[in-house]
PDB file of C-alpha atoms and ligand atoms in Angstrom:
ATOM      1  CA  MET B  30      60.500 171.693 125.157  1.00  0.00           C
ATOM      2  CA  THR B  31      62.192 170.829 121.865  1.00  0.00           C
ATOM      3  CA  MET B  32      60.374 169.431 119.021  1.00  0.00           C
ATOM      4  CA  THR B  33      62.534 167.116 117.002  1.00  0.00           C
ATOM      5  CA  ASP B  34      61.215 164.592 114.624  1.00  0.00           C
ATOM      6  CA  THR B  35      65.192 164.315 113.511  1.00  0.00           C
ATOM      7  CA  ALA B  36      67.009 160.554 114.476  1.00  0.00           C
ATOM      8  CA  PRO B  37      70.527 161.190 115.370  1.00  0.00           C
ATOM      9  CA  PRO B  38      72.554 161.161 112.288  1.00  0.00           C
ATOM     10  CA  ALA B  39      75.163 157.680 111.728  1.00  0.00           C
ATOM     11  CA  ARG B  40      78.185 159.568 111.114  1.00  0.00           C
ATOM     12  CA  PRO B  41      78.656 162.939 113.293  1.00  0.00           C
ATOM     13  CA  GLU B  42      80.753 165.481 112.024  1.00  0.00           C
ATOM     14  CA  ILE B  43      79.917 168.285 114.044  1.00  0.00           C
ATOM     15  CA  ARG B  44      79.033 167.824 117.362  1.00  0.00           C
ATOM     16  CA  PHE B  45      77.857 170.092 120.342  1.00  0.00           C
ATOM     17  CA  GLU B  46      77.995 168.390 123.473  1.00  0.00           C
ATOM     18  CA  HIS B  47      76.323 170.523 126.149  1.00  0.00           C
ATOM     19  CA  VAL B  48      78.160 173.805 125.451  1.00  0.00           C
ATOM     20  CA  SER B  49      77.299 177.005 126.659  1.00  0.00           C
ATOM     21  CA  LYS B  50      78.916 180.082 126.020  1.00  0.00           C
ATOM     22  CA  THR B  51      78.885 183.471 128.546  1.00  0.00           C
ATOM     23  CA  PHE B  52      80.821 186.822 127.556  1.00  0.00           C
ATOM     24  CA  GLY B  53      81.476 189.363 130.301  1.00  0.00           C
ATOM     25  CA  ARG B  54      80.218 193.079 129.195  1.00  0.00           C
ATOM     26  CA  VAL B  55      82.185 196.082 130.002  1.00  0.00           C
ATOM     27  CA  GLY B  56      79.911 197.394 133.372  1.00  0.00           C
ATOM     28  CA  ALA B  57      78.513 194.396 133.672  1.00  0.00           C
ATOM     29  CA  THR B  58      79.397 191.926 136.581  1.00  0.00           C
ATOM     30  CA  ASP B  59      77.101 189.142 135.644  1.00  0.00           C
ATOM     31  CA  LEU B  60      77.946 186.851 132.533  1.00  0.00           C
ATOM     32  CA  PHE B  61      75.583 187.441 129.265  1.00  0.00           C
ATOM     33  CA  ARG B  62      74.749 183.890 127.814  1.00  0.00           C
ATOM     34  CA  ALA B  63      74.761 184.119 124.388  1.00  0.00           C
ATOM     35  CA  VAL B  64      74.666 179.849 123.959  1.00  0.00           C
ATOM     36  CA  ASP B  65      73.381 177.948 126.788  1.00  0.00           C
ATOM     37  CA  ASP B  66      73.241 173.818 127.141  1.00  0.00           C
ATOM     38  CA  LEU B  67      73.385 172.727 123.372  1.00  0.00           C
ATOM     39  CA  ASN B  68      73.299 169.667 122.420  1.00  0.00           C
ATOM     40  CA  LEU B  69      73.317 168.801 118.610  1.00  0.00           C
ATOM     41  CA  GLU B  70      74.815 166.574 116.183  1.00  0.00           C
ATOM     42  CA  ILE B  71      75.284 167.105 112.584  1.00  0.00           C
ATOM     43  CA  GLY B  72      76.128 164.228 110.424  1.00  0.00           C
ATOM     44  CA  SER B  73      78.240 163.852 107.420  1.00  0.00           C
ATOM     45  CA  GLY B  74      77.088 164.941 104.345  1.00  0.00           C
ATOM     46  CA  GLU B  75      74.386 167.088 105.370  1.00  0.00           C
ATOM     47  CA  LEU B  76      73.049 170.281 104.493  1.00  0.00           C
ATOM     48  CA  VAL B  77      71.870 171.745 107.547  1.00  0.00           C
ATOM     49  CA  ALA B  78      70.283 175.462 107.855  1.00  0.00           C
ATOM     50  CA  ILE B  79      70.553 177.143 111.507  1.00  0.00           C
ATOM     51  CA  LEU B  80      67.796 179.514 111.964  1.00  0.00           C
ATOM     52  CA  GLY B  81      67.266 182.058 114.573  1.00  0.00           C
ATOM     53  CA  LYS B  82      66.381 185.732 115.047  1.00  0.00           C
ATOM     54  CA  THR B  83      68.989 188.397 115.403  1.00  0.00           C
ATOM     55  CA  GLY B  84      71.239 188.153 118.536  1.00  0.00           C
ATOM     56  CA  CYS B  85      70.008 184.111 119.275  1.00  0.00           C
ATOM     57  CA  GLY B  86      73.629 183.030 119.619  1.00  0.00           C
ATOM     58  CA  LYS B  87      73.952 181.726 115.841  1.00  0.00           C
ATOM     59  CA  SER B  88      77.274 183.732 114.911  1.00  0.00           C
ATOM     60  CA  THR B  89      78.613 182.345 118.339  1.00  0.00           C
ATOM     61  CA  MET B  90      78.351 178.957 117.509  1.00  0.00           C
ATOM     62  CA  PHE B  91      79.074 179.051 114.028  1.00  0.00           C
ATOM     63  CA  ASN B  92      82.335 180.804 115.751  1.00  0.00           C
ATOM     64  CA  MET B  93      82.802 177.521 118.506  1.00  0.00           C
ATOM     65  CA  ILE B  94      82.423 175.425 115.007  1.00  0.00           C
ATOM     66  CA  ALA B  95      85.114 177.318 112.713  1.00  0.00           C
ATOM     67  CA  GLY B  96      87.454 177.034 116.447  1.00  0.00           C
ATOM     68  CA  LEU B  97      87.425 180.801 116.455  1.00  0.00           C
ATOM     69  CA  LEU B  98      85.789 180.990 120.338  1.00  0.00           C
ATOM     70  CA  GLU B  99      86.492 178.436 122.956  1.00  0.00           C
ATOM     71  CA  PRO B 100      83.296 177.159 124.646  1.00  0.00           C
ATOM     72  CA  SER B 101      82.806 178.276 128.031  1.00  0.00           C
ATOM     73  CA  ALA B 102      81.407 175.054 129.037  1.00  0.00           C
ATOM     74  CA  GLY B 103      80.853 171.580 127.481  1.00  0.00           C
ATOM     75  CA  LYS B 104      82.732 170.422 124.587  1.00  0.00           C
ATOM     76  CA  VAL B 105      81.947 170.937 120.386  1.00  0.00           C
ATOM     77  CA  GLU B 106      83.557 168.572 118.475  1.00  0.00           C
ATOM     78  CA  VAL B 107      84.624 168.489 114.495  1.00  0.00           C
ATOM     79  CA  SER B 108      85.867 165.391 112.544  1.00  0.00           C
ATOM     80  CA  GLY B 109      86.399 164.164 115.855  1.00  0.00           C
ATOM     81  CA  HIS B 110      88.783 167.088 116.585  1.00  0.00           C
ATOM     82  CA  ASP B 111      88.398 169.977 118.882  1.00  0.00           C
ATOM     83  CA  PRO B 112      88.468 173.252 116.616  1.00  0.00           C
ATOM     84  CA  PHE B 113      89.321 175.155 118.903  1.00  0.00           C
ATOM     85  CA  ALA B 114      92.423 173.327 120.894  1.00  0.00           C
ATOM     86  CA  GLN B 115      93.541 171.925 117.587  1.00  0.00           C
ATOM     87  CA  PHE B 116      92.681 174.755 114.998  1.00  0.00           C
ATOM     88  CA  ASN B 117      95.613 174.215 112.744  1.00  0.00           C
ATOM     89  CA  TRP B 118      94.738 170.478 112.205  1.00  0.00           C
ATOM     90  CA  PHE B 119      91.824 171.986 110.712  1.00  0.00           C
ATOM     91  CA  ARG B 120      93.858 173.656 107.960  1.00  0.00           C
ATOM     92  CA  GLY B 121      92.019 173.245 104.521  1.00  0.00           C
ATOM     93  CA  LYS B 122      89.125 170.908 106.004  1.00  0.00           C
ATOM     94  CA  ILE B 123      86.742 173.737 106.594  1.00  0.00           C
ATOM     95  CA  ALA B 124      85.909 176.660 104.561  1.00  0.00           C
ATOM     96  CA  ILE B 125      84.065 179.672 105.221  1.00  0.00           C
ATOM     97  CA  VAL B 126      81.607 182.073 103.403  1.00  0.00           C
ATOM     98  CA  PHE B 127      80.822 185.242 105.383  1.00  0.00           C
ATOM     99  CA  GLN B 128      78.109 187.684 104.611  1.00  0.00           C
ATOM    100  CA  ASN B 129      80.687 190.434 103.110  1.00  0.00           C
ATOM    101  CA  ASP B 130      82.361 188.764 100.533  1.00  0.00           C
ATOM    102  CA  ARG B 131      86.033 189.238 102.139  1.00  0.00           C
ATOM    103  CA  LEU B 132      87.829 189.617  99.197  1.00  0.00           C
ATOM    104  CA  LEU B 133      91.032 190.770  99.255  1.00  0.00           C
ATOM    105  CA  PRO B 134      90.574 193.962  96.554  1.00  0.00           C
ATOM    106  CA  TRP B 135      93.890 193.806  95.135  1.00  0.00           C
ATOM    107  CA  ARG B 136      93.651 190.564  93.666  1.00  0.00           C
ATOM    108  CA  THR B 137      91.797 189.633  90.889  1.00  0.00           C
ATOM    109  CA  ALA B 138      88.885 187.249  90.737  1.00  0.00           C
ATOM    110  CA  ILE B 139      90.798 184.485  90.061  1.00  0.00           C
ATOM    111  CA  GLU B 140      93.341 185.178  92.066  1.00  0.00           C
ATOM    112  CA  ASN B 141      91.352 184.988  95.120  1.00  0.00           C
ATOM    113  CA  VAL B 142      89.851 181.814  94.776  1.00  0.00           C
ATOM    114  CA  ALA B 143      93.313 180.500  94.312  1.00  0.00           C
ATOM    115  CA  PHE B 144      94.036 182.205  97.422  1.00  0.00           C
ATOM    116  CA  GLY B 145      93.072 179.554 100.088  1.00  0.00           C
ATOM    117  CA  LEU B 146      95.025 176.905  97.834  1.00  0.00           C
ATOM    118  CA  GLU B 147      98.127 179.204  97.923  1.00  0.00           C
ATOM    119  CA  MET B 148      97.819 178.954 102.010  1.00  0.00           C
ATOM    120  CA  LEU B 149      97.902 175.408 101.426  1.00  0.00           C
ATOM    121  CA  ASP B 150     100.900 175.081  99.494  1.00  0.00           C
ATOM    122  CA  VAL B 151      99.365 173.705  96.573  1.00  0.00           C
ATOM    123  CA  PRO B 152     101.450 174.575  93.466  1.00  0.00           C
ATOM    124  CA  LYS B 153     100.994 177.617  91.540  1.00  0.00           C
ATOM    125  CA  ALA B 154      99.443 175.546  87.995  1.00  0.00           C
ATOM    126  CA  GLU B 155      97.304 173.441  90.192  1.00  0.00           C
ATOM    127  CA  ARG B 156      95.396 176.215  92.395  1.00  0.00           C
ATOM    128  CA  MET B 157      94.887 178.132  88.915  1.00  0.00           C
ATOM    129  CA  ALA B 158      93.615 175.244  87.415  1.00  0.00           C
ATOM    130  CA  SER B 159      91.321 174.646  90.324  1.00  0.00           C
ATOM    131  CA  ALA B 160      90.143 178.373  90.787  1.00  0.00           C
ATOM    132  CA  GLN B 161      89.257 178.612  87.063  1.00  0.00           C
ATOM    133  CA  ALA B 162      87.646 175.720  87.174  1.00  0.00           C
ATOM    134  CA  TRP B 163      85.399 176.532  90.222  1.00  0.00           C
ATOM    135  CA  LEU B 164      84.732 180.207  88.472  1.00  0.00           C
ATOM    136  CA  THR B 165      83.180 178.187  85.526  1.00  0.00           C
ATOM    137  CA  LYS B 166      81.277 176.642  87.551  1.00  0.00           C
ATOM    138  CA  LEU B 167      79.591 179.666  89.460  1.00  0.00           C
ATOM    139  CA  GLY B 168      79.140 181.543  85.941  1.00  0.00           C
ATOM    140  CA  LEU B 169      81.888 183.695  86.082  1.00  0.00           C
ATOM    141  CA  GLY B 170      84.156 182.774  82.974  1.00  0.00           C
ATOM    142  CA  GLY B 171      85.204 185.649  81.540  1.00  0.00           C
ATOM    143  CA  HIS B 172      85.574 187.388  84.618  1.00  0.00           C
ATOM    144  CA  GLU B 173      88.822 185.789  85.672  1.00  0.00           C
ATOM    145  CA  ASN B 174      90.837 189.262  85.722  1.00  0.00           C
ATOM    146  CA  ASP B 175      88.167 191.294  87.003  1.00  0.00           C
ATOM    147  CA  TYR B 176      89.139 193.169  90.488  1.00  0.00           C
ATOM    148  CA  PRO B 177      86.608 192.848  93.093  1.00  0.00           C
ATOM    149  CA  HIS B 178      85.652 196.378  92.840  1.00  0.00           C
ATOM    150  CA  ALA B 179      84.210 195.860  88.964  1.00  0.00           C
ATOM    151  CA  LEU B 180      82.075 192.793  89.929  1.00  0.00           C
ATOM    152  CA  SER B 181      78.174 192.864  91.405  1.00  0.00           C
ATOM    153  CA  GLY B 182      77.593 192.329  94.834  1.00  0.00           C
ATOM    154  CA  GLY B 183      76.653 188.508  93.762  1.00  0.00           C
ATOM    155  CA  MET B 184      79.271 188.201  91.574  1.00  0.00           C
ATOM    156  CA  ARG B 185      81.466 188.855  94.219  1.00  0.00           C
ATOM    157  CA  GLN B 186      79.665 186.397  96.566  1.00  0.00           C
ATOM    158  CA  ARG B 187      80.245 183.976  93.897  1.00  0.00           C
ATOM    159  CA  VAL B 188      83.892 184.400  93.838  1.00  0.00           C
ATOM    160  CA  SER B 189      83.785 183.823  97.310  1.00  0.00           C
ATOM    161  CA  ILE B 190      81.898 180.681  97.190  1.00  0.00           C
ATOM    162  CA  ALA B 191      84.128 179.575  94.197  1.00  0.00           C
ATOM    163  CA  ARG B 192      86.885 180.014  96.707  1.00  0.00           C
ATOM    164  CA  ALA B 193      85.095 178.056  99.632  1.00  0.00           C
ATOM    165  CA  PHE B 194      84.959 174.842  97.203  1.00  0.00           C
ATOM    166  CA  ALA B 195      88.326 175.149  95.424  1.00  0.00           C
ATOM    167  CA  THR B 196      90.068 174.323  98.603  1.00  0.00           C
ATOM    168  CA  ASN B 197      88.390 170.875  98.801  1.00  0.00           C
ATOM    169  CA  ALA B 198      87.577 171.202 102.683  1.00  0.00           C
ATOM    170  CA  ASN B 199      84.986 168.763 103.193  1.00  0.00           C
ATOM    171  CA  ILE B 200      82.898 171.157 105.666  1.00  0.00           C
ATOM    172  CA  LEU B 201      81.441 174.223 104.852  1.00  0.00           C
ATOM    173  CA  LEU B 202      80.265 176.589 107.018  1.00  0.00           C
ATOM    174  CA  CYS B 203      77.933 179.810 105.902  1.00  0.00           C
ATOM    175  CA  ASP B 204      77.112 182.835 108.082  1.00  0.00           C
ATOM    176  CA  GLU B 205      74.361 184.556 106.161  1.00  0.00           C
ATOM    177  CA  PRO B 206      76.132 184.814 102.912  1.00  0.00           C
ATOM    178  CA  PHE B 207      73.163 185.976 100.629  1.00  0.00           C
ATOM    179  CA  SER B 208      71.476 188.139 102.791  1.00  0.00           C
ATOM    180  CA  ALA B 209      72.647 191.356 101.521  1.00  0.00           C
ATOM    181  CA  LEU B 210      72.086 190.480  98.161  1.00  0.00           C
ATOM    182  CA  ASP B 211      68.587 191.203  96.149  1.00  0.00           C
ATOM    183  CA  GLU B 212      66.015 188.764  96.599  1.00  0.00           C
ATOM    184  CA  MET B 213      66.138 187.468  93.086  1.00  0.00           C
ATOM    185  CA  THR B 214      70.321 187.430  93.188  1.00  0.00           C
ATOM    186  CA  GLY B 215      69.794 185.542  96.407  1.00  0.00           C
ATOM    187  CA  ASN B 216      67.520 182.571  95.088  1.00  0.00           C
ATOM    188  CA  ARG B 217      69.760 181.693  92.394  1.00  0.00           C
ATOM    189  CA  LEU B 218      72.786 181.587  94.702  1.00  0.00           C
ATOM    190  CA  ARG B 219      70.985 179.495  97.023  1.00  0.00           C
ATOM    191  CA  GLU B 220      69.956 177.450  94.824  1.00  0.00           C
ATOM    192  CA  GLU B 221      73.199 176.467  93.372  1.00  0.00           C
ATOM    193  CA  PHE B 222      74.796 176.412  96.403  1.00  0.00           C
ATOM    194  CA  ALA B 223      72.746 173.593  97.902  1.00  0.00           C
ATOM    195  CA  ARG B 224      72.948 172.048  94.278  1.00  0.00           C
ATOM    196  CA  LEU B 225      76.924 172.275  94.476  1.00  0.00           C
ATOM    197  CA  VAL B 226      77.250 171.143  98.443  1.00  0.00           C
ATOM    198  CA  ARG B 227      74.775 168.029  97.411  1.00  0.00           C
ATOM    199  CA  GLU B 228      77.056 167.131  94.195  1.00  0.00           C
ATOM    200  CA  ASN B 229      80.421 167.193  95.996  1.00  0.00           C
ATOM    201  CA  GLY B 230      79.493 165.491  98.989  1.00  0.00           C
ATOM    202  CA  LYS B 231      80.337 168.234 101.541  1.00  0.00           C
ATOM    203  CA  THR B 232      79.089 168.854 105.289  1.00  0.00           C
ATOM    204  CA  ALA B 233      77.200 171.856 105.215  1.00  0.00           C
ATOM    205  CA  VAL B 234      76.190 174.394 107.936  1.00  0.00           C
ATOM    206  CA  PHE B 235      74.226 177.634 106.738  1.00  0.00           C
ATOM    207  CA  ILE B 236      73.423 180.269 109.116  1.00  0.00           C
ATOM    208  CA  THR B 237      70.372 182.223 108.064  1.00  0.00           C
ATOM    209  CA  HIS B 238      67.767 184.540 109.837  1.00  0.00           C
ATOM    210  CA  SER B 239      65.286 184.142 107.354  1.00  0.00           C
ATOM    211  CA  ILE B 240      62.856 180.985 107.399  1.00  0.00           C
ATOM    212  CA  ASN B 241      62.310 181.408 103.484  1.00  0.00           C
ATOM    213  CA  GLU B 242      66.282 180.582 102.911  1.00  0.00           C
ATOM    214  CA  ALA B 243      66.132 178.235 105.290  1.00  0.00           C
ATOM    215  CA  LEU B 244      63.298 176.457 103.442  1.00  0.00           C
ATOM    216  CA  GLN B 245      64.898 176.738 100.176  1.00  0.00           C
ATOM    217  CA  ILE B 246      68.373 175.696 101.740  1.00  0.00           C
ATOM    218  CA  GLY B 247      68.347 173.045 104.107  1.00  0.00           C
ATOM    219  CA  ASP B 248      67.802 169.145 104.180  1.00  0.00           C
ATOM    220  CA  ARG B 249      67.333 169.895 107.701  1.00  0.00           C
ATOM    221  CA  ILE B 250      66.457 173.132 109.599  1.00  0.00           C
ATOM    222  CA  VAL B 251      67.407 173.763 112.937  1.00  0.00           C
ATOM    223  CA  VAL B 252      65.690 176.491 114.975  1.00  0.00           C
ATOM    224  CA  LEU B 253      67.420 178.658 117.613  1.00  0.00           C
ATOM    225  CA  ARG B 254      65.848 180.103 120.512  1.00  0.00           C
ATOM    226  CA  ARG B 255      67.531 182.787 122.293  1.00  0.00           C
ATOM    227  CA  PRO B 256      69.991 182.213 124.346  1.00  0.00           C
ATOM    228  CA  ALA B 257      70.949 179.426 121.411  1.00  0.00           C
ATOM    229  CA  LYS B 258      69.481 176.723 122.074  1.00  0.00           C
ATOM    230  CA  ILE B 259      67.464 174.100 119.939  1.00  0.00           C
ATOM    231  CA  ALA B 260      63.804 175.343 119.698  1.00  0.00           C
ATOM    232  CA  TYR B 261      62.626 172.951 116.769  1.00  0.00           C
ATOM    233  CA  ASP B 262      64.610 170.322 114.611  1.00  0.00           C
ATOM    234  CA  THR B 263      63.281 168.926 111.173  1.00  0.00           C
ATOM    235  CA  ARG B 264      64.595 167.147 108.086  1.00  0.00           C
ATOM    236  CA  LEU B 265      62.810 168.030 104.981  1.00  0.00           C
ATOM    237  CA  GLY B 266      63.459 165.271 102.546  1.00  0.00           C
ATOM    238  CA  ARG B 267      64.467 166.025  99.156  1.00  0.00           C
ATOM    239  CA  ASP B 268      61.052 166.157  97.843  1.00  0.00           C
ATOM    240  CA  ALA B 269      58.874 167.806 100.220  1.00  0.00           C
ATOM    241  CA  ASP B 270      56.396 169.513  98.179  1.00  0.00           C
ATOM    242  CA  HIS B 271      54.607 172.642  98.626  1.00  0.00           C
ATOM    243  CA  GLY B 272      52.050 171.883 101.411  1.00  0.00           C
ATOM    244  CA  ALA B 273      55.225 170.005 103.528  1.00  0.00           C
ATOM    245  CA  LYS B 274      57.064 173.083 103.161  1.00  0.00           C
ATOM    246  CA  GLU B 275      54.235 175.232 104.302  1.00  0.00           C
ATOM    247  CA  ASP B 276      53.519 172.935 107.155  1.00  0.00           C
ATOM    248  CA  ILE B 277      57.305 173.432 108.189  1.00  0.00           C
ATOM    249  CA  ARG B 278      56.883 177.071 108.098  1.00  0.00           C
ATOM    250  CA  ALA B 279      53.828 177.186 110.344  1.00  0.00           C
ATOM    251  CA  ARG B 280      55.646 175.323 112.986  1.00  0.00           C
ATOM    252  CA  ILE B 281      58.821 177.364 112.588  1.00  0.00           C
ATOM    253  CA  GLN B 282      56.723 180.656 112.825  1.00  0.00           C
ATOM    254  CA  ALA B 283      54.731 179.291 115.746  1.00  0.00           C
ATOM    255  CA  VAL B 284      58.219 178.373 117.477  1.00  0.00           C
ATOM    256  CA  LEU B 285      60.152 181.420 116.711  1.00  0.00           C
ATOM    257  CA  ALA B 286      56.770 183.379 118.530  1.00  0.00           C
ATOM    258  CA  GLU B 287      56.782 181.615 121.809  1.00  0.00           C
TER     259      GLU B 287
HETATM  260  N1  ADP V  12      82.163 188.900 122.031  1.00  0.00           N
HETATM  261  C1  ADP V  12      81.087 189.214 122.631  1.00  0.00           C
HETATM  262  N2  ADP V  12      81.379 189.644 123.819  1.00  0.00           N
HETATM  263  C2  ADP V  12      80.032 190.454 123.799  1.00  0.00           C
HETATM  264  N3  ADP V  12      78.831 189.484 123.883  1.00  0.00           N
HETATM  265  C3  ADP V  12      78.560 189.177 122.764  1.00  0.00           C
HETATM  266  C4  ADP V  12      79.930 188.791 122.027  1.00  0.00           C
HETATM  267  N4  ADP V  12      79.617 187.999 120.932  1.00  0.00           N
HETATM  268  C5  ADP V  12      78.097 188.262 120.684  1.00  0.00           C
HETATM  269  N5  ADP V  12      77.970 188.799 121.947  1.00  0.00           N
HETATM  270  C6  ADP V  12      76.503 188.631 122.490  1.00  0.00           C
HETATM  271  O1  ADP V  12      75.886 187.472 122.026  1.00  0.00           O
HETATM  272  C7  ADP V  12      74.537 187.453 121.352  1.00  0.00           C
HETATM  273  C8  ADP V  12      74.413 186.493 120.081  1.00  0.00           C
HETATM  274  O2  ADP V  12      75.360 187.103 119.556  1.00  0.00           O
HETATM  275  P1  ADP V  12      75.446 186.318 117.930  1.00  0.00           P
HETATM  276  O3  ADP V  12      76.006 185.054 118.414  1.00  0.00           O
HETATM  277  O4  ADP V  12      75.870 187.322 116.982  1.00  0.00           O
HETATM  278  O5  ADP V  12      74.089 185.962 117.498  1.00  0.00           O
HETATM  279  P2  ADP V  12      72.849 186.145 116.136  1.00  0.00           P
HETATM  280  O6  ADP V  12      74.728 185.563 114.972  1.00  0.00           O
HETATM  281  O7  ADP V  12      72.363 185.075 115.859  1.00  0.00           O
HETATM  282  O8  ADP V  12      72.814 187.600 116.030  1.00  0.00           O
HETATM  283  C9  ADP V  12      74.258 189.011 121.540  1.00  0.00           C
HETATM  284  O9  ADP V  12      73.322 189.394 122.401  1.00  0.00           O
HETATM  285  C10 ADP V  12      75.561 189.856 121.589  1.00  0.00           C
HETATM  286  O10 ADP V  12      75.610 190.928 121.912  1.00  0.00           O
HETATM  287 MG1   MG V  13      75.194 186.703 113.197  1.00  0.00          MG
END
């Protein structure tokens, strides 16, 4: 059974309709089901944490939103388009932050942030100004000309967040971007990330396997059970107090223990 206390969003930006994804595996005759009949609507401007144990299908789901994987059955729709079939339509409309920062080692911080804009043919002066502004917002003023190897893990992840925001994409997709960072660095970045998403009116999907991270990031938390199917879906409310969060934590723990 799916527990849910969320009303459907007024304007869905991301929609899964009876989506399944199966993989063939070497040496096996039957297909492996990573996502099973998933239905989900994410509204414009929502900041949603997708929470589930390792191997439950989070990245598979993520890759279908990003248009990197095609569903085996059902339909994925993002901004009214098919992210896999209409991949090129999404150029500049979706920005991605991965667990590994994926910076180009031969480019400085500012050149890495400007890279996404270069791909979108934004003129040089404009892209450097935008890259500079986002680096400053993320507290990296003074590090513009540093190469990735000279930056700490937290700083490199700040550069990749700046790169995502600089493209001006309306949809941000993050697959466990802070899980390799130490707790304090991760906490600060989570807070800053959530603030920037809200201030800039982005729609953001944030994948995580950590209950703490989901509670810290999401206005809404969607808990997945393996194979990816919704086990619990709840909205926190911006002013959720400690008690309310602890209630939600207890319910998530119960759902994940089933
Ligand atoms: N390309 C693939 N081929 C075969 N199996 C895959 C492939 N991608 C993912 N899987 C399997 O699907 C399941 C879900 O994987 P994934 O979406 O990466 O989970 P998560 O991100 O939640 O850890 C795992 O059991 C994984 O081994
Ligand atoms: Mg994953």
